[in-house]
Coordinates of C-alpha atoms in Angstrom, one line a residue:
X1 CA 124.7 85.0 104.8
X2 CA 126.3 85.8 101.7
X3 CA 129.8 84.1 102.4
X4 CA 132.4 86.8 103.4
X5 CA 130.8 88.0 106.7
X6 CA 132.8 85.4 108.9
X7 CA 136.0 86.5 107.0
X8 CA 135.5 90.4 108.2
X9 CA 134.3 89.1 111.5
X10 CA 137.5 86.9 111.8
X11 CA 139.6 90.0 111.0
X12 CA 138.1 92.1 113.9
X13 CA 138.7 89.5 116.0
X14 CA 142.5 88.6 115.0
X15 CA 143.0 92.3 115.2
X16 CA 141.2 92.6 118.5
X17 CA 139.4 95.7 117.0
X18 CA 135.7 94.7 118.8
X19 CA 134.2 97.7 120.0
X20 CA 132.9 101.1 118.3
X21 CA 136.1 101.6 116.4
X22 CA 138.2 99.9 114.0
X23 CA 138.9 98.7 110.4
X24 CA 135.3 97.2 109.6
X25 CA 133.3 100.0 110.9
X26 CA 135.6 102.4 108.6
X27 CA 135.3 100.3 105.6
X28 CA 131.5 99.7 105.9
X29 CA 130.6 103.3 106.1
X30 CA 132.9 103.8 102.9
X31 CA 131.2 101.2 101.1
X32 CA 127.9 102.0 102.0
X33 CA 128.7 105.3 100.8
X34 CA 129.5 104.3 97.3
X35 CA 126.5 102.3 97.4
X36 CA 124.4 105.1 97.6
X37 CA 126.2 108.6 97.3
X38 CA 125.9 109.9 100.6
X39 CA 128.1 109.9 103.6
X40 CA 127.0 108.1 106.5
X41 CA 127.5 106.9 110.1
X42 CA 126.9 103.7 111.2
X43 CA 124.6 103.2 114.2
X44 CA 123.0 100.6 116.3
X45 CA 119.8 100.7 115.1
X46 CA 117.6 102.4 112.4
X47 CA 115.5 103.9 115.6
X48 CA 118.7 105.6 116.6
X49 CA 119.5 106.9 113.1
X50 CA 115.6 108.6 113.0
X51 CA 116.1 110.0 116.4
X52 CA 119.7 111.5 115.8
X53 CA 118.3 112.8 112.7
X54 CA 115.6 114.5 114.1
X55 CA 117.6 116.1 116.4
X56 CA 119.7 117.4 113.7
X57 CA 116.7 118.9 111.9
X58 CA 115.9 120.7 115.2
X59 CA 113.2 118.7 116.9
X60 CA 112.6 119.5 120.4
X61 CA 110.2 120.1 123.1
X62 CA 107.0 121.5 122.0
X63 CA 107.5 120.6 118.3
X64 CA 105.1 119.0 116.1
X65 CA 106.6 116.4 113.2
X66 CA 104.3 115.0 110.7
X67 CA 104.7 111.2 110.2
X68 CA 102.5 108.7 107.9
X69 CA 100.2 106.6 110.3
X70 CA 100.7 103.4 108.3
X71 CA 104.3 102.6 109.4
X72 CA 105.8 100.7 112.5
X73 CA 106.0 102.6 115.6
X74 CA 110.1 103.2 115.6
X75 CA 109.2 106.0 112.9
X76 CA 107.4 107.9 115.4
X77 CA 108.7 107.0 119.0
X78 CA 112.1 109.3 118.5
X79 CA 109.5 112.4 117.8
X80 CA 108.7 111.7 121.5
X81 CA 112.3 110.8 122.8
X82 CA 112.5 114.5 121.9
X83 CA 109.9 115.8 123.6
X84 CA 108.0 116.7 120.5
X85 CA 104.6 115.2 119.1
X86 CA 103.7 113.4 115.7
X87 CA 100.6 114.4 113.9
X88 CA 99.8 111.3 111.4
X89 CA 98.9 111.7 107.9
X90 CA 96.8 109.1 105.6
X91 CA 98.1 106.8 103.0
X92 CA 97.9 107.0 99.0
X93 CA 95.9 104.2 98.2
X94 CA 98.0 102.9 95.4
X95 CA 101.2 103.1 97.0
X96 CA 100.7 102.6 100.5
X97 CA 102.9 105.4 101.5
X98 CA 102.5 108.9 102.8
X99 CA 99.5 110.8 100.3
X100 CA 101.4 113.9 99.0
X101 CA 97.8 115.5 98.4
X102 CA 97.0 114.8 102.2
X103 CA 100.3 116.4 103.4
X104 CA 99.5 119.6 101.2
X105 CA 96.5 120.1 102.8
X106 CA 98.0 119.5 106.1
X107 CA 100.6 122.1 105.7
X108 CA 98.1 124.7 104.6
X109 CA 95.7 124.2 107.4
X110 CA 98.8 124.3 109.9
X111 CA 100.4 127.0 108.2
X112 CA 96.8 129.2 108.3
X113 CA 96.8 128.3 112.2
X114 CA 100.5 129.5 112.7
X115 CA 101.4 125.8 113.7
X116 CA 103.4 124.4 111.0
X117 CA 105.5 121.2 111.8
X118 CA 109.1 121.3 112.8
X119 CA 110.1 118.2 110.4
X120 CA 108.4 115.5 108.0
X121 CA 108.8 111.9 108.6
X122 CA 108.4 110.0 105.1
X123 CA 108.5 106.6 105.3
X124 CA 109.3 104.0 102.6
X125 CA 107.1 101.1 103.1
X126 CA 107.7 97.3 102.8
X127 CA 110.4 98.2 100.2
X128 CA 108.8 100.7 97.9
X129 CA 109.7 104.8 98.0
X130 CA 107.3 107.4 98.5
X131 CA 106.6 109.8 95.8
X132 CA 109.0 112.0 96.7
X133 CA 109.0 114.7 94.4
X134 CA 105.2 116.2 95.1
X135 CA 106.2 115.7 99.1
X136 CA 109.3 117.8 98.7
X137 CA 107.6 120.3 96.4
X138 CA 104.7 120.6 99.3
X139 CA 107.4 121.1 102.1
X140 CA 109.7 123.6 100.1
X141 CA 107.5 126.9 100.3
X142 CA 107.7 126.4 104.3
X143 CA 111.2 125.1 104.3
X144 CA 110.3 122.5 106.1
X145 CA 113.0 119.5 106.1
X146 CA 112.2 116.1 105.6
X147 CA 113.7 112.5 107.0
X148 CA 113.2 109.9 104.6
X149 CA 113.0 106.4 106.5
X150 CA 114.3 104.0 104.3
X151 CA 114.5 101.4 107.0
X152 CA 112.5 98.9 104.9
X153 CA 113.7 99.9 101.7
X154 CA 117.4 99.8 101.2
X155 CA 118.2 98.7 97.5
X156 CA 114.8 100.2 96.4
X157 CA 115.4 103.6 93.9
X158 CA 112.9 106.7 93.1
X159 CA 113.2 108.0 89.5
X160 CA 117.1 106.0 89.5
X161 CA 117.7 107.9 93.0
X162 CA 118.6 105.3 95.9
X163 CA 115.8 105.0 98.5
X164 CA 116.9 107.2 101.7
X165 CA 118.6 110.0 99.6
X166 CA 115.9 112.0 99.0
X167 CA 115.5 113.9 102.0
X168 CA 117.6 116.3 104.0
X169 CA 118.7 113.0 106.5
X170 CA 118.1 109.5 105.4
X171 CA 117.7 106.7 107.9
X172 CA 118.5 102.8 107.0
X173 CA 117.7 99.8 109.3
X174 CA 119.9 96.6 109.4
X175 CA 117.8 94.7 111.9
X176 CA 117.6 90.7 111.5
X177 CA 114.3 90.9 109.4
X178 CA 115.6 93.7 106.6
X179 CA 117.0 92.4 103.3
X180 CA 120.4 92.5 104.6
X181 CA 121.4 92.5 108.2
X182 CA 124.5 93.4 110.8
X183 CA 121.9 91.3 113.3
X184 CA 121.2 94.8 114.6
X185 CA 122.4 98.0 113.1
X186 CA 121.5 101.3 111.4
X187 CA 122.9 104.3 109.4
X188 CA 122.1 107.7 109.1
X189 CA 123.1 109.6 105.7
X190 CA 123.0 113.3 104.8
X191 CA 123.9 115.9 102.1
X192 CA 125.4 117.5 104.8
X193 CA 128.5 116.3 105.7
X194 CA 128.6 118.3 108.7
X195 CA 125.5 116.9 109.9
X196 CA 127.1 113.4 109.8
X197 CA 129.6 114.5 111.5
X198 CA 127.4 115.7 114.5
X199 CA 125.5 112.7 114.5
X200 CA 129.0 110.6 114.8
X201 CA 129.9 112.8 117.6
X202 CA 126.3 112.4 119.2
X203 CA 126.5 108.5 118.9
X204 CA 129.9 108.2 120.9
X205 CA 128.3 109.8 123.8
X206 CA 129.5 113.7 122.6
X207 CA 132.6 113.3 124.3
X208 CA 134.6 116.7 123.9
X209 CA 138.0 116.6 122.0
X210 CA 141.0 116.3 124.6
X211 CA 142.3 113.8 127.0
X212 CA 139.7 114.4 129.9
X213 CA 136.3 113.0 130.1
X214 CA 134.3 116.0 129.3
X215 CA 130.7 116.5 128.2
X216 CA 128.9 119.9 126.7
X217 CA 126.2 118.3 125.2
X218 CA 123.8 115.3 125.6
X219 CA 125.3 112.3 123.5
X220 CA 124.0 108.5 123.0
X221 CA 125.6 105.2 123.0
X222 CA 124.5 104.5 119.7
X223 CA 127.8 103.4 117.7
X224 CA 127.9 100.2 115.9
X225 CA 130.7 97.7 116.8
X226 CA 133.5 96.7 114.3
X227 CA 132.1 93.1 114.8
X228 CA 128.7 93.8 113.2
X229 CA 130.2 96.0 110.7
X230 CA 132.0 93.4 109.4
X231 CA 128.9 91.3 108.8
X232 CA 127.1 94.6 107.3
X233 CA 130.2 94.4 104.6
X234 CA 129.6 91.1 103.9
X235 CA 126.2 91.6 103.5
X236 CA 126.4 94.8 101.3
X237 CA 127.9 92.4 98.5
X238 CA 124.9 90.6 98.0
X239 CA 122.2 93.5 98.4
X240 CA 121.4 93.2 94.8
X241 CA 121.1 89.3 95.1
X242 CA 118.5 89.6 98.0
X243 CA 116.7 92.4 95.9
X244 CA 116.3 90.0 92.9
X245 CA 115.3 86.9 95.5
X246 CA 112.8 89.0 97.2
X247 CA 111.2 90.3 94.0
X248 CA 110.8 86.8 92.7
X249 CA 109.3 85.7 95.8
X250 CA 106.9 88.4 95.4
X251 CA 105.9 87.6 91.8
X252 CA 105.9 84.1 92.1
X253 CA 102.8 84.6 94.8
X254 CA 101.1 87.0 92.4
X255 CA 101.2 84.6 89.3
X256 CA 100.3 81.6 91.5
X257 CA 97.2 83.8 92.8
X258 CA 96.7 85.2 89.4
X259 CA 93.2 82.8 88.8
X260 CA 92.0 83.5 92.3
X261 CA 89.5 86.6 92.7
X262 CA 90.3 89.0 95.8
X263 CA 93.7 88.7 96.6
X264 CA 96.4 91.1 94.9
X265 CA 99.9 92.0 95.3
X266 CA 101.1 95.4 96.8
X267 CA 101.2 97.7 93.7
X268 CA 104.3 98.5 92.2
X269 CA 105.0 101.9 91.6
X270 CA 105.7 103.3 87.9
X271 CA 108.5 105.8 89.5
X272 CA 110.9 103.3 91.0
X273 CA 112.0 100.1 91.8
X274 CA 110.2 98.2 94.5
X275 CA 112.1 96.0 96.7
X276 CA 108.9 93.9 97.6
X277 CA 111.1 93.2 100.8
X278 CA 108.0 91.9 102.1
X279 CA 105.5 90.2 100.0
X280 CA 102.1 92.1 101.2
X281 CA 98.7 91.6 99.6
X282 CA 95.4 92.9 99.8
X283 CA 92.5 90.5 100.8
X284 CA 89.1 91.8 99.4
X285 CA 86.7 89.3 101.8
X286 CA 83.9 89.4 99.5
X287 CA 85.5 88.1 96.5
X288 CA 88.1 86.0 98.0
X289 CA 86.1 84.1 100.3
X290 CA 87.4 84.8 103.6
X291 CA 88.9 87.5 105.6
X292 CA 92.5 88.7 106.3
X293 CA 92.0 87.1 109.7
X294 CA 90.6 83.9 108.5
X295 CA 93.5 83.6 106.1
X296 CA 96.2 84.2 109.0
X297 CA 94.3 81.5 110.9
X298 CA 94.3 79.1 108.4
X299 CA 98.0 79.4 107.5
X300 CA 99.0 79.2 111.3
X301 CA 97.1 75.7 111.4
X302 CA 99.1 74.5 108.6
X303 CA 102.5 75.6 110.1
X304 CA 102.6 78.9 108.0
X305 CA 103.5 82.0 109.7
X306 CA 101.7 85.2 108.2
X307 CA 101.0 88.5 109.9
X308 CA 98.8 91.6 109.2
X309 CA 100.6 94.8 107.8
X310 CA 101.6 97.7 110.1
X311 CA 98.4 98.8 112.2
X312 CA 98.4 102.3 111.7
X313 CA 99.7 104.4 114.6
X314 CA 96.6 106.4 115.0
X315 CA 95.1 103.5 116.4
X316 CA 97.5 102.3 118.5
X317 CA 96.9 102.9 122.4
X318 CA 100.1 104.6 122.6
X319 CA 99.0 107.2 120.2
X320 CA 95.6 107.7 120.5
X321 CA 95.2 111.5 121.7
X322 CA 97.6 112.1 118.7
X323 CA 96.2 114.7 116.0
X324 CA 95.7 113.1 112.4
X325 CA 94.7 114.1 108.8
X326 CA 92.7 111.3 107.8
X327 CA 93.3 107.6 108.1
X328 CA 90.6 105.6 106.7
X329 CA 93.0 104.5 103.9
X330 CA 95.8 103.4 106.2
X331 CA 92.9 101.7 108.3
X332 CA 91.2 99.8 105.1
X333 CA 94.9 98.5 104.1
X334 CA 95.6 97.2 107.4
X335 CA 92.2 95.7 107.8
X336 CA 92.7 93.7 104.4
X337 CA 96.6 93.6 104.5
X338 CA 98.6 90.5 104.8
X339 CA 102.3 89.5 105.0
X340 CA 103.3 86.1 103.4
X341 CA 106.4 84.4 104.2
X342 CA 109.2 86.6 102.4
X343 CA 112.4 85.6 103.7
X344 CA 115.8 85.7 100.7
X345 CA 116.1 82.1 102.1
X346 CA 112.6 80.9 101.3
X347 CA 112.9 77.6 99.1
X348 CA 110.6 76.9 96.1
X349 CA 109.2 73.9 97.9
X350 CA 108.2 75.6 100.8
X351 CA 106.7 78.7 99.1
X352 CA 104.8 76.2 96.9
X353 CA 103.3 74.6 100.3
X354 CA 102.1 78.1 101.4
X355 CA 100.6 78.8 98.1
X356 CA 98.9 75.6 97.8
X357 CA 97.5 76.1 101.5
X358 CA 96.0 79.4 100.2
X359 CA 94.7 77.7 97.1
X360 CA 93.1 75.1 99.0
X361 CA 90.9 77.2 101.3
X362 CA 89.3 78.9 98.6
X363 CA 88.6 76.0 96.6
X364 CA 91.2 76.3 93.8
X365 CA 93.4 73.3 92.7
X366 CA 97.0 73.1 93.7
X367 CA 99.5 73.8 91.6
X368 CA 102.6 71.2 90.7
X369 CA 105.4 74.3 90.5
X370 CA 105.6 77.6 90.6
X371 CA 107.6 77.9 87.4
X372 CA 104.5 76.8 85.7
X373 CA 102.6 79.9 86.8
X374 CA 105.1 82.4 85.8
X375 CA 105.4 80.7 82.3
X376 CA 101.4 80.5 82.2
X377 CA 101.7 84.6 82.4
X378 CA 104.0 84.6 79.9
X379 CA 106.8 86.0 81.8
X380 CA 110.8 85.1 81.1
X381 CA 114.0 86.8 81.7
X382 CA 115.5 88.7 84.1
X383 CA 115.1 92.4 85.1
X384 CA 118.3 93.9 86.5
X385 CA 118.5 95.8 90.1
X386 CA 122.1 96.5 89.6
X387 CA 122.4 100.5 90.0
X388 CA 122.1 102.3 86.8
X389 CA 119.9 99.6 85.5
X390 CA 116.4 100.1 84.0
X391 CA 113.6 101.2 87.0
X392 CA 110.5 99.8 85.2
X393 CA 109.3 98.7 88.3
X394 CA 105.7 97.5 86.9
X395 CA 107.8 95.1 84.7
X396 CA 107.7 92.1 86.7
X397 CA 111.1 90.3 87.2
X398 CA 110.9 86.5 86.7
X399 CA 114.3 84.4 88.3
X400 CA 113.2 80.8 87.2
X401 CA 116.7 80.2 86.8
X402 CA 117.4 81.3 90.3
X403 CA 117.4 79.1 93.3
X404 CA 116.7 81.3 96.3
X405 CA 118.5 79.2 98.5
X406 CA 121.8 80.3 96.8
X407 CA 123.6 82.3 98.7

C-alpha cells in the first residue's frame, strides 16, 4: 500500500457510502481519466471490462473474435460469454505479443472466405504494449474494431501513448497481483463517452430510468464498490513508483545473470515503455544447462516461488478445438519462459537470494550484492516513468538508491 489508501477507505466508512455508488468511486474514475486521458467506468474485474467491451463492439452469438494465444484465459473467456468463438493468433518472437503479420495474413484469409471476425482482442503482455500501429492498420480496411486488453500493462506506453488507449475500447485490471490493486477490480475506457455510459448502465444491472425496477436489457452486477475505489485512489498515486520498482527488479535480475549463458530477460521493445510487471526470462536449455521446468523445481526446493509464463490458449483443454493461425512461437515461449519473483515489495536481500539460487544451480559464483552487478555493466541514474518522459525503453533504468520496500 502507498499510505493514503486507508484514508479514503475510512472516509467511505465514515460517510456510510460502502456500496456501488459514492465519492471515492466518482473520484477514482476521474483521477484515472486524468492519468490516461480517456473516460472510464470502474468495474469488479478486468474480465468484466473485456466482457462489456466486446458487447459494446457488437460481439454476439455466432461471431468470431481474433485473440492472441499467448495470454491468460480471461482475455478469451468473455468471447464465449457472448456466444462467440475465439480464433487464436501466434506471437511475435521479439515482443511476445500479437504478431501483426500473422494478423494481416489471418484477416486476408478470412476476408477471402467471407468470415471476417467481429473484433480483435490485443493483449499488452507482462507489462509491454503490443505493436499497435501495424495492428490497427491491418484492421482498418475491414472496419474491424480493436479491444486493447491492458490488464497487465497499466503504466506502460506505446510511442508516448498510455497502454489501453490505442483501441476502440481498453480494459484494465486491479487484481491483487497487478502493479496497483483495488484487491479486485477493473476499468473500461473508450474514446466514445457514450460507450462508457452504456457500459456503466449495463454494469449496474441495466435498470431503466424511473422509480420502478424496470429492465429492458440484460445487465450485470459489475460495478466496483466505493470502498475498493478508495484503495484504488491511493494506489493510483504510487503508480509511477511501482513502475520504477518493477523495472528495477527486472534489470537487477538481468545484470545479475549477465555472465550466465542461456538466460535472457524478455525483450524491451524500442517503441515504448515496458513496466516489467513480471520479470520474465527465457531459458535456452542447451546453453543454460537445465530446462525451465528443472529451474522451477530447483527454486521451489529452495523456498522460492516461480512459474511458467502463460500457457498458450490453443494448448488448453478448454480451447483445444478452436481455430488458430500459427502457435509455434507462443508454444516455444511457454516451453522456455519463467516468471521470477517480481513483487514491488521484494527486498534486495530476497532478490539476491533468488539470484544466487539460480547461479549456484548452474555452477556460477554467488554475488555479494546486486548493486555490484549493476555497476559492472556501467549503468547509473534513473530513467523517469512520469507521463511525458522519455520512452527509451531499451535504456535500462537503475535504481540503486531506491529501496524496493519503500512505500
